[in-house]
Each structure stands twice: as C-alpha cells, then as structure tokens.
Amino acid sequence: MDQELIIKIIELLGTFAFAISGIRHAAAKQFDWFGGYVCGVAVAIGGGTIRDVMLGTTPFWMTTPIYLICTAVALLTVAFFGKWMEPLKNAWFVFDTLGLALFTIAGIQKSLAFGQPFWVAIIMGCITGSAGGVIRDVLLNNEPVIFHKEIYAMACVLGGLVYWGMAALGLSTELSAISSFLVTCIIRFLAVRYHISLPVLKETNSKL
C-alpha cells in the first residue's frame, strides 16, 4: 500500500476513536450536541494540527471535510448508541487508547515522509497522540491526563521506539506500524490494569 494512503487510513481511524472519546467526556459533563461536537473535534484534530504546523504544512483536516464528517458520525454514534455502549465500562477507555496508538503512528509516518529524523518523528508522534487530549481536558476544565501518574504520553514514546527499531531492522512499514500500535495499546492497558506509573515529582522544602 502507498504510504500516503496508509497515513490517511490511520488518521481516519484515529479521528473516529478520539472523537468518540472526546464526545463521551463532554456527555459526562452534560454538554449539548454542539459542545460535544466541539470537544470531539478538539481531541480528534488538535494533536495533528500542532504537528502539521510544526512541519510547515497545511493541517490535515483542512485538505478534506472527511475528518469533520467522521467526527459528526462519532457524535451520532454516542448520541444514539451510547446507552448500549455505557454498560461496557471499559469501552471509552479502549477508544481513547486506540486513538492514542493510531495517531502516534500517523505522526511518526507523516514526519518521516517530510524527511524528519526518527527522534523528531517520535516526538511528533507523541504530540499527535496526546496533545488533542490536553486540549479536550482544558475545554472540560479537567487536569490533563498526561500530567497524571498513569502512563499516557510515555506509551506513545515507547511505541515510537518500537517503530524505530522495526524500521532499523529493514522491516516493512505495515509491520512496523502494527507492532508500534500493539505495543502502545498493551503498555497503556497494562499500566492502567496494574496501576503502573512513573515516580511522582515531590517538592523539596528547603530552609533558608
């Protein structure tokens, strides 16, 4: 498959998954449909927009309306089928994790396509995957999830390192993407399941 096509497919899947996550959080705050759509758009395109601006290219969602339409479909999915999905307590978390992994890969691949070195691509993957969630949390007046103890942005970084390693071994783009996706998801799932977290930064009180 053409790499540009792979990026677009991943971005669409990530858009839908992240939009579902953002709209669900808005629903928990009892936002109306428009507010839910805004939150869905913010989390779905926020990270990719920052990435594209830093890469000096037109933000991906401005080239076609399909991403905004995809978010609208996500809104309707939550509005009409949310009550059937709600009993699945982990469903929303799964959508958020899938979006995180998919957008991480999209950020890495697009950065590489623009000729950036791998270390920049991994940072861009992390921004693409996690920045939208920061924007969502700010809109909802919540503490951004990346500042919590639980593993979130670090899952993006580790998934990016796996992509780097697979590519260094000369493996295909598809296999590298699948491996990175699985590692990012597994790390996120295991971190939440077993309460794995980074050390907490504690303030040191010094007496003058």
XYZ file of C-alpha atoms in Angstrom:
208
model
C 0.000 0.000 0.000
C 1.112 3.574 -0.690
C 2.441 5.216 2.487
C 0.255 8.312 1.983
C -2.830 6.089 1.802
C -1.774 4.253 4.966
C -1.383 7.585 6.791
C -4.858 8.725 5.705
C -6.485 5.450 6.793
C -4.753 5.612 10.176
C -5.739 9.275 10.610
C -9.384 8.464 9.848
C -9.465 5.571 12.303
C -7.707 7.698 14.917
C -10.098 10.593 14.298
C -13.137 8.394 14.906
C -11.669 6.751 18.003
C -10.520 10.037 19.559
C -13.748 11.823 18.633
C -15.744 9.108 20.424
C -13.548 9.611 23.480
C -13.878 13.401 23.465
C -17.657 13.338 22.927
C -18.058 10.830 25.729
C -16.230 13.139 28.153
C -18.444 16.013 27.035
C -21.525 13.866 27.626
C -20.309 13.141 31.165
C -20.275 16.918 31.724
C -23.797 17.124 30.221
C -22.749 19.292 27.269
C -25.232 19.772 24.443
C -24.684 18.288 20.985
C -22.719 21.300 19.733
C -20.481 21.290 22.800
C -19.932 17.567 22.367
C -19.018 18.048 18.722
C -16.528 20.805 19.590
C -14.857 18.552 22.168
C -14.797 15.712 19.672
C -13.179 17.883 17.013
C -10.678 19.313 19.519
C -9.379 15.927 20.613
C -9.539 14.447 17.100
C -7.616 17.149 15.213
C -5.751 19.046 17.952
C -2.573 16.980 18.039
C -2.397 16.566 14.265
C -2.881 20.302 13.766
C 0.024 21.141 16.070
C 2.152 18.529 14.277
C 1.367 19.873 10.807
C 2.015 23.470 11.814
C 5.403 22.430 13.213
C 6.143 20.532 9.994
C 5.222 23.603 7.941
C 2.327 22.040 6.046
C -1.422 22.610 5.800
C -3.207 20.931 8.732
C -4.569 17.588 7.552
C -8.217 18.349 8.316
C -8.154 21.472 6.094
C -7.493 19.435 2.958
C -10.767 17.487 3.070
C -14.004 17.649 5.117
C -13.917 13.902 5.774
C -12.389 14.363 9.248
C -15.155 16.739 10.351
C -17.717 14.351 8.886
C -16.059 11.476 10.734
C -16.413 13.432 13.981
C -20.099 14.031 13.215
C -20.564 10.281 12.752
C -18.871 9.739 16.111
C -21.283 12.253 17.687
C -24.294 10.395 16.285
C -22.818 7.087 17.439
C -22.549 8.333 21.016
C -25.938 10.083 20.902
C -27.907 7.099 19.621
C -25.900 4.094 20.765
C -24.193 5.440 23.884
C -26.660 3.793 26.258
C -25.844 0.385 24.782
C -22.122 1.108 24.987
C -22.280 2.520 28.520
C -22.576 -0.882 30.258
C -19.214 -1.689 28.679
C -17.335 0.243 31.343
C -14.025 -0.033 29.570
C -15.332 0.876 26.109
C -14.479 4.578 26.376
C -11.018 3.817 27.702
C -10.454 1.444 24.786
C -11.451 4.118 22.244
C -9.074 6.606 23.874
C -6.224 4.071 23.789
C -6.881 3.134 20.157
C -6.883 6.795 19.165
C -3.647 7.349 21.079
C -1.896 4.486 19.304
C -3.249 5.286 15.833
C -2.387 8.968 15.993
C 1.088 8.198 17.328
C 1.756 6.107 14.232
C 0.251 8.743 11.932
C 2.504 11.400 13.466
C 5.610 9.266 13.059
C 4.867 8.320 9.470
C 3.991 11.837 8.356
C 7.112 13.273 9.983
C 9.274 10.676 8.244
C 7.531 11.451 4.952
C 8.619 15.078 5.431
C 12.218 13.972 5.830
C 12.493 14.445 9.584
C 14.938 12.265 11.560
C 13.485 9.483 13.680
C 13.974 11.255 17.001
C 11.866 14.164 15.720
C 9.305 11.731 14.323
C 8.879 10.090 17.732
C 8.301 13.486 19.367
C 5.797 14.380 16.652
C 4.073 11.040 17.185
C 3.784 11.807 20.887
C 2.373 15.280 20.160
C -0.095 13.893 17.625
C -1.287 11.239 20.044
C -1.519 13.207 23.277
C -1.951 16.936 22.519
C -5.599 16.557 21.499
C -6.371 15.057 24.892
C -4.738 18.055 26.579
C -6.944 20.450 24.593
C -10.027 18.367 25.466
C -9.202 18.383 29.171
C -8.619 22.138 29.156
C -12.008 22.679 27.499
C -13.634 20.426 30.099
C -11.749 22.067 32.968
C -10.076 18.772 33.884
C -6.468 18.129 34.806
C -4.775 16.963 31.565
C -4.321 13.208 31.635
C -0.669 13.428 30.561
C 0.115 15.107 33.886
C -1.349 12.207 35.860
C 0.830 9.471 37.257
C -0.572 6.889 34.852
C 1.322 6.051 31.669
C -0.065 8.006 28.704
C 2.397 10.044 26.661
C 5.173 7.601 27.585
C 3.197 4.869 25.819
C 3.485 6.970 22.655
C 7.242 7.309 23.106
C 7.757 3.589 23.692
C 5.534 2.734 20.732
C 7.595 5.130 18.626
C 10.831 3.478 19.721
C 9.430 0.113 18.639
C 8.572 1.598 15.230
C 12.126 2.938 15.009
C 13.609 -0.439 15.927
C 11.479 -2.340 13.410
C 12.360 0.116 10.658
C 16.061 -0.142 11.552
C 15.809 -3.892 11.019
C 14.546 -3.243 7.499
C 11.022 -4.498 8.138
C 8.052 -3.184 6.175
C 6.133 -0.024 7.058
C 2.980 -2.069 7.641
C 4.693 -4.435 10.099
C 6.395 -1.537 11.893
C 3.055 0.253 12.236
C 1.246 -2.837 13.515
C 3.991 -3.567 16.044
C 4.025 0.036 17.266
C 0.228 0.025 17.554
C 0.184 -3.167 19.604
C 2.982 -2.056 21.922
C 1.366 1.340 22.578
C -2.002 -0.264 23.347
C -0.552 -3.044 25.504
C 1.565 -0.637 27.554
C -1.450 1.612 28.134
C -3.719 -1.305 29.059
C -1.172 -2.889 31.405
C -0.328 0.432 33.050
C -3.968 1.054 33.932
C -4.739 -2.562 34.825
C -1.799 -2.925 37.215
C -1.539 0.733 38.298
C 1.911 1.157 36.793
C 3.062 4.761 36.862
C 6.084 6.992 36.754
C 7.525 8.294 40.033
C 5.757 11.326 41.441
C 7.749 14.541 41.446
C 7.802 15.742 45.005
C 8.539 19.233 46.214
C 11.566 19.602 48.438
C 11.211 22.100 51.248
C 14.470 23.850 51.842
C 15.017 26.118 54.784
C 16.910 29.304 54.195
